[in-house]
Tab-separated table of C-alpha atoms in Angstrom:
chain	number	residue	atom	x	y	z
A	1	LEU	CA	-8.958	18.027	-93.708
A	2	GLU	CA	-7.852	20.682	-91.862
A	3	VAL	CA	-6.588	23.953	-92.411
A	4	ARG	CA	-4.298	25.968	-89.607
A	5	ALA	CA	-2.986	29.438	-90.982
A	6	ALA	CA	-1.028	29.834	-88.004
A	7	ALA	CA	2.337	27.622	-86.689
A	8	GLY	CA	3.876	28.725	-83.967
A	9	TYR	CA	5.396	32.819	-83.048
A	10	LEU	CA	5.890	34.462	-86.354
A	11	GLY	CA	4.877	31.214	-88.545
A	12	SER	CA	2.020	30.167	-90.726
A	13	ASN	CA	0.378	28.198	-93.145
A	14	ASP	CA	-0.075	27.675	-96.619
A	15	SER	CA	-3.977	27.916	-96.436
A	16	ARG	CA	-4.672	26.230	-99.640
A	17	VAL	CA	-5.971	23.009	-99.810
A	18	ASN	CA	-4.863	20.317	-103.331
A	19	PHE	CA	-7.549	18.164	-103.885
A	20	GLY	CA	-7.249	14.678	-106.053
A	21	PHE	CA	-10.563	13.964	-108.164
A	22	ALA	CA	-9.585	10.652	-110.880
A	23	GLY	CA	-11.481	10.459	-114.194
A	24	VAL	CA	-13.988	13.599	-112.642
A	25	ASP	CA	-14.195	17.169	-114.326
A	26	GLN	CA	-16.588	18.421	-112.011
A	27	ALA	CA	-17.513	17.866	-107.900
A	28	GLU	CA	-21.284	18.405	-107.393
A	29	LYS	CA	-20.613	20.663	-104.261
A	30	ILE	CA	-17.974	21.186	-102.121
A	31	LEU	CA	-19.058	22.028	-97.731
A	32	VAL	CA	-16.563	23.993	-95.886
A	33	ARG	CA	-17.328	23.994	-92.062
A	34	TRP	CA	-15.369	27.535	-91.149
A	35	PRO	CA	-13.175	27.585	-88.285
A	36	ASP	CA	-16.379	29.565	-86.480
A	37	GLY	CA	-18.145	26.378	-86.458
A	38	LYS	CA	-20.336	27.706	-89.830
A	39	ALA	CA	-20.518	25.211	-92.431
A	40	GLU	CA	-21.448	26.156	-96.427
A	41	GLU	CA	-21.895	24.466	-99.281
A	42	PHE	CA	-20.237	25.819	-102.930
A	43	GLY	CA	-21.970	23.921	-105.778
A	44	ASP	CA	-20.930	22.986	-109.777
A	45	ALA	CA	-16.720	23.516	-108.989
A	46	VAL	CA	-14.753	22.621	-111.754
A	47	LEU	CA	-11.928	20.880	-111.258
A	48	ASN	CA	-8.309	20.777	-111.819
A	49	GLN	CA	-7.894	25.006	-111.546
A	50	HIS	CA	-7.898	27.011	-108.198
A	51	VAL	CA	-10.421	28.929	-106.839
A	52	VAL	CA	-10.852	31.181	-103.762
A	53	LEU	CA	-13.310	30.445	-101.472
A	54	ARG	CA	-14.588	33.295	-99.453
A	55	GLN	CA	-17.067	33.072	-96.485
A	56	GLY	CA	-20.118	34.114	-96.925
A	57	SER	CA	-20.328	34.242	-100.328
A	58	GLY	CA	-21.687	30.786	-101.146
A	59	ARG	CA	-19.947	31.556	-105.159
A	60	ILE	CA	-16.575	29.254	-106.435
A	61	ALA	CA	-14.441	32.691	-107.618
A	62	ALA	CA	-10.966	31.987	-110.144
A	63	ASP	CA	-7.863	32.871	-108.098
A	64	ARG	CA	-6.221	35.463	-109.777
A	65	THR	CA	-3.467	35.013	-108.533
A	66	ASN	CA	0.540	33.257	-109.263
A	67	HIS	CA	1.135	30.172	-107.964
């Protein structure tokens, strides 16, 4: 899956990505390939919630924004 932040002149896309994992409570790992080409692995993701993945942190953070 690829996420692009820009969509033309003065346009933007939602940078959130939604995944479905039917019948599963936790993901063993999430692998992200960032726009600069670097890959980063985030482990032990609890599902059914919004989380924030920040490049270089290696940690999953709770999403504190309103949805």
